PDB file of C-alpha atoms in Angstrom:
ATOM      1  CA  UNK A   1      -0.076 -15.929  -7.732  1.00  0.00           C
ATOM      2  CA  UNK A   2       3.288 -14.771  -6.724  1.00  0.00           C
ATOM      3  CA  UNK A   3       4.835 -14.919  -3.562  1.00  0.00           C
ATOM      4  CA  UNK A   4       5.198 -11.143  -3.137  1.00  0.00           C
ATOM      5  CA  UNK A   5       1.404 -10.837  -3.871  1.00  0.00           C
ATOM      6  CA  UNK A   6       0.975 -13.797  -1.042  1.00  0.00           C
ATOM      7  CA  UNK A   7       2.991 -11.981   1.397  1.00  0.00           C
ATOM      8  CA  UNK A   8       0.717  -8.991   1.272  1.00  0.00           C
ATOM      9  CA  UNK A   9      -2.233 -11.259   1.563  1.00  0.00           C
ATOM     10  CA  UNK A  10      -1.274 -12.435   4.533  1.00  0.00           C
ATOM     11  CA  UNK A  11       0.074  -9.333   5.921  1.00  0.00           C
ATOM     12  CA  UNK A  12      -3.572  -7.456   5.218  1.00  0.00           C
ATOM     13  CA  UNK A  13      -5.361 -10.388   6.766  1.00  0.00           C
ATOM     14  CA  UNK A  14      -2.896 -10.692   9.797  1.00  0.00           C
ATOM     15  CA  UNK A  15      -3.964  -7.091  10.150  1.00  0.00           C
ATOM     16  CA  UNK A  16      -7.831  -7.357  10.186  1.00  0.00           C
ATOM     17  CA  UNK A  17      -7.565 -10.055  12.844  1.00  0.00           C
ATOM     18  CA  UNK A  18      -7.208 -10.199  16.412  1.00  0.00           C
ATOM     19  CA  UNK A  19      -3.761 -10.467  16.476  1.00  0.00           C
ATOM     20  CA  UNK A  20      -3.434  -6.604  15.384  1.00  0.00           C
ATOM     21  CA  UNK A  21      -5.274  -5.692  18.731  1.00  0.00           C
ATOM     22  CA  UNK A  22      -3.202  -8.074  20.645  1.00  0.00           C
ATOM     23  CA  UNK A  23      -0.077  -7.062  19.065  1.00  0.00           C
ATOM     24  CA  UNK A  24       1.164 -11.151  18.847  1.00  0.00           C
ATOM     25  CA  UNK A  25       3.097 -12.145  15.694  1.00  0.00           C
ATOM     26  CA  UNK A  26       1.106 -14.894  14.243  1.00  0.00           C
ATOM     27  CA  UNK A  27       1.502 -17.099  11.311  1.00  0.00           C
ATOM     28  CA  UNK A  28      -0.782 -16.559   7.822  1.00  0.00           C
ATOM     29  CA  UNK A  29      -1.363 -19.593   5.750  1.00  0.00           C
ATOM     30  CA  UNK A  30      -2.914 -20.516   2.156  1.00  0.00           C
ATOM     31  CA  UNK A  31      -5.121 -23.224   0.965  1.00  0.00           C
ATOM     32  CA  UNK A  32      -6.945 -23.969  -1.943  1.00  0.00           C
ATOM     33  CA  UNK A  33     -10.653 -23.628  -2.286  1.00  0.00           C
ATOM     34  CA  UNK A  34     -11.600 -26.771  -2.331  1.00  0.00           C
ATOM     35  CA  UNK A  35      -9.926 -27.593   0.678  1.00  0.00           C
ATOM     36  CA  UNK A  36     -12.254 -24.602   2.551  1.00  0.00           C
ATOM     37  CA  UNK A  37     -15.760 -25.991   3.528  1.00  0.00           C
ATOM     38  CA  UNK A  38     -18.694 -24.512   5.597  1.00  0.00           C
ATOM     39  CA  UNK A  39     -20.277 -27.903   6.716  1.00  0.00           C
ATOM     40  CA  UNK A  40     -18.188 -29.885   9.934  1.00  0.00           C
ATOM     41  CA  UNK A  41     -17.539 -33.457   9.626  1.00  0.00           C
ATOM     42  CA  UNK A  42     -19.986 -36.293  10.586  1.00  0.00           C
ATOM     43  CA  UNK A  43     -20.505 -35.887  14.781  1.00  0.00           C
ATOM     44  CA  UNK A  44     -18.636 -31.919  14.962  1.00  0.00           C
ATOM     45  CA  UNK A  45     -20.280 -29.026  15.284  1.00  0.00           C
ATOM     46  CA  UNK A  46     -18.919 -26.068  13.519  1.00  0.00           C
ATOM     47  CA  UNK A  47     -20.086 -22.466  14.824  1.00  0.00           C
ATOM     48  CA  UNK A  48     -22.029 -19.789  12.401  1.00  0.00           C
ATOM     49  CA  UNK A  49     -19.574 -17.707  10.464  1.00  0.00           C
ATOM     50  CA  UNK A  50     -16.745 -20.617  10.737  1.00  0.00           C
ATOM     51  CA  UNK A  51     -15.093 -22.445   8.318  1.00  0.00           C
ATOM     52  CA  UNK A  52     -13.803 -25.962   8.108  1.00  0.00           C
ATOM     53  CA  UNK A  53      -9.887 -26.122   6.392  1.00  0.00           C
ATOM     54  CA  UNK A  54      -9.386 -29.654   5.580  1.00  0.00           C
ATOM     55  CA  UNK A  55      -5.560 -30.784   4.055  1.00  0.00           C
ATOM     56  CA  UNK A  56      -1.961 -29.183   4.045  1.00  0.00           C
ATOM     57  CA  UNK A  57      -1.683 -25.378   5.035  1.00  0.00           C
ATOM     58  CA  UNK A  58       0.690 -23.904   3.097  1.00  0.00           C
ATOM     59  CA  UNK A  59       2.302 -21.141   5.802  1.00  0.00           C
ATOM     60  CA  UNK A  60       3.708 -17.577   4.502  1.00  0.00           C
ATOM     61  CA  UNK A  61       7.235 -16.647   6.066  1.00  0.00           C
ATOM     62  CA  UNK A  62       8.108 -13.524   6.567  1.00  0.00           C
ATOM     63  CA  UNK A  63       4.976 -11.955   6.704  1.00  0.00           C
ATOM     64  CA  UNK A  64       4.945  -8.838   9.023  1.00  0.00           C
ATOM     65  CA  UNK A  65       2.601  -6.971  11.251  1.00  0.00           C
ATOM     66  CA  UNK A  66       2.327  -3.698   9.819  1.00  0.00           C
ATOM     67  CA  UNK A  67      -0.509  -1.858   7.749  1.00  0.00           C
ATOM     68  CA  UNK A  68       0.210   1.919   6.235  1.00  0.00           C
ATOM     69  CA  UNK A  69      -2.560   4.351   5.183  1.00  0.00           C
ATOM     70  CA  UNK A  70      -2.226   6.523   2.141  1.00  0.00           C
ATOM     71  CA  UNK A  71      -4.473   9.329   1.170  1.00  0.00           C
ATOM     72  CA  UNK A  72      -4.565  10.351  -2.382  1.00  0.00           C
ATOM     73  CA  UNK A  73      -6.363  13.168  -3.415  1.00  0.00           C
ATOM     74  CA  UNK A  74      -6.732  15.172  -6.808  1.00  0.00           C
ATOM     75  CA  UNK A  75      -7.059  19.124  -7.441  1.00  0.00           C
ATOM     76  CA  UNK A  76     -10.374  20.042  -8.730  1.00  0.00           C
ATOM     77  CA  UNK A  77      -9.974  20.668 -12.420  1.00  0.00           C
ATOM     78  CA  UNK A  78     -10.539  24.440 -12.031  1.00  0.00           C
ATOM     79  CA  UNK A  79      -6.863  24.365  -9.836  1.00  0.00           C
ATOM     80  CA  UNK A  80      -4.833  21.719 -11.822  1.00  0.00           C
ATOM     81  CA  UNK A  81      -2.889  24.838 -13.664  1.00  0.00           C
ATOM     82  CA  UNK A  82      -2.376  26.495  -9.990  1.00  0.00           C
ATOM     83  CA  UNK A  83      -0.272  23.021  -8.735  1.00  0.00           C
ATOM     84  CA  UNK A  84       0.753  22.021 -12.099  1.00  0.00           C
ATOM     85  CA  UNK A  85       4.861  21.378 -10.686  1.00  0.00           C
ATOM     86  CA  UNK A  86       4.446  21.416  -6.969  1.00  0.00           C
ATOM     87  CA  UNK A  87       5.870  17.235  -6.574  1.00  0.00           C
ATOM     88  CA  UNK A  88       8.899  17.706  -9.140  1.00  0.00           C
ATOM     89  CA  UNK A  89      12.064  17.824  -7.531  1.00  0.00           C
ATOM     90  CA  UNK A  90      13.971  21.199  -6.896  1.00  0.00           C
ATOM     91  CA  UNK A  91      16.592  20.146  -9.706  1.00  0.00           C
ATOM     92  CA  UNK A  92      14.681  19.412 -12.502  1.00  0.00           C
ATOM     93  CA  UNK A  93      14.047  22.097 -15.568  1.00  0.00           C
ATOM     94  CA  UNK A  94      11.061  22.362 -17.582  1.00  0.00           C
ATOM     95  CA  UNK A  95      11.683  19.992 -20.082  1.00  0.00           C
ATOM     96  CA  UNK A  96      13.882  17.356 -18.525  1.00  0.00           C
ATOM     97  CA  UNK A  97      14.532  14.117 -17.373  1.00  0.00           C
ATOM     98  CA  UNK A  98      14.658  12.536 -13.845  1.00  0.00           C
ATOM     99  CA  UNK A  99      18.547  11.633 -14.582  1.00  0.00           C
ATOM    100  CA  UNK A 100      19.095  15.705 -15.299  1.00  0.00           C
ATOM    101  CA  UNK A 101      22.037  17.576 -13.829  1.00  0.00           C
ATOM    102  CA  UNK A 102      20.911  19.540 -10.653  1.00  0.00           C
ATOM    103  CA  UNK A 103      20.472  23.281 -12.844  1.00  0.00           C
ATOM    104  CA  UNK A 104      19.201  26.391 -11.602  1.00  0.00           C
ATOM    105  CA  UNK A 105      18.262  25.193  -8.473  1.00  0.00           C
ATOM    106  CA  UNK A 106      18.711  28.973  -7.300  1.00  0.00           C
ATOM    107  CA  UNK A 107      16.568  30.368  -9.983  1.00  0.00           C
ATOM    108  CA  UNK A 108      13.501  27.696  -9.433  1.00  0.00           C
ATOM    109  CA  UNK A 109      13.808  28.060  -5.514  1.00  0.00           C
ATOM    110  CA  UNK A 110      13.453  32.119  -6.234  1.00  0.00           C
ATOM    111  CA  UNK A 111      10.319  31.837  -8.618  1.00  0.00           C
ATOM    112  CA  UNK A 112       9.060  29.688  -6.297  1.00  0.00           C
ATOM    113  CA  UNK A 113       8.992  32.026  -3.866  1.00  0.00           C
ATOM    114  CA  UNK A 114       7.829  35.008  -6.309  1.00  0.00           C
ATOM    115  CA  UNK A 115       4.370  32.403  -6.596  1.00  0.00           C
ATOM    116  CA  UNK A 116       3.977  31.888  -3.126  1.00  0.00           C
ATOM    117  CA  UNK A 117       4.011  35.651  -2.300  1.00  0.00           C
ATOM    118  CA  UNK A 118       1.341  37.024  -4.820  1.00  0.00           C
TER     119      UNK A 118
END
C-alpha cells in the first residue's frame, strides 16, 4: 500500500470519529491484522464492539482533518446531445487539443449565447 493511499486512510477514518465533532487534531495509526484481536488478555475485560491492538503502531504524519463531498451526476441519455460541450474550456475548437492556442474565443462565447437564447 502506498503512503499516499495511507494518508487518505487515515484522513477518512480521522473523519468518521469523534475527533471530527470535537474538532481536535488527533493522530491515525496502522497495524497489521494479526496484530488486531477481539478477545482481551487473561484477567481484562474488553467492551462489545472493541478491539484489542497488540504490538508496534505504525503512526501516519501529516494526516489532516478535512473531508470534501463531490456530487457527480450524468444527463439522461435523451439530453447527452443538448450538453454535449458545456465543461470544455472557452479556448478550445472542435477538434483540438488541451495545449491549443486560445482561437475564436469571441466566436464560441457568441454561439454560446445564440444556444442559450432559443
Amino acid at each position: 500500500v502506498t503512503p499516499k493511499t495511507l494518508v487518505q486512510a487515515a484522513t477518512m477514518c480521522m473523519s468518521y470519529s469523534s475527533a471530527w465533532t470535537s474538532k481536535v487534531t488527533v493522530s491515525a495509526y496502522w497495524v497489521y491484522s494479526d496484530q488486531v484481536s477481539k478477545t482481551a488478555p487473561s484477567g481484562e475485560y474488553l467492551p462489545t464492539g472493541s478491539f484489542m491492538v497488540r504490538g508496534k503502531r505504525n503512526y501516519v504524519l501529516h494526516a489532516p482533518l478535512q473531508m470534501a463531498f463531490a456530487l457527480m451526476f450524468r444527463p439522461a441519455k435523451h439530453c447527452e446531445a443538448l450538453h454535449r460541450g458545456e465543461r470544455r474550456p472557452a479556448y478550445l475548437v472542435d477538434g483540438e487539443d488541451e495545449g491549443a492556442p486560445r482561437v475564436r474565443v469571441k466566436q464560441q462565447q457568441q454561439q454560446q449565447q445564440q444556444r442559450q437564447s432559443k
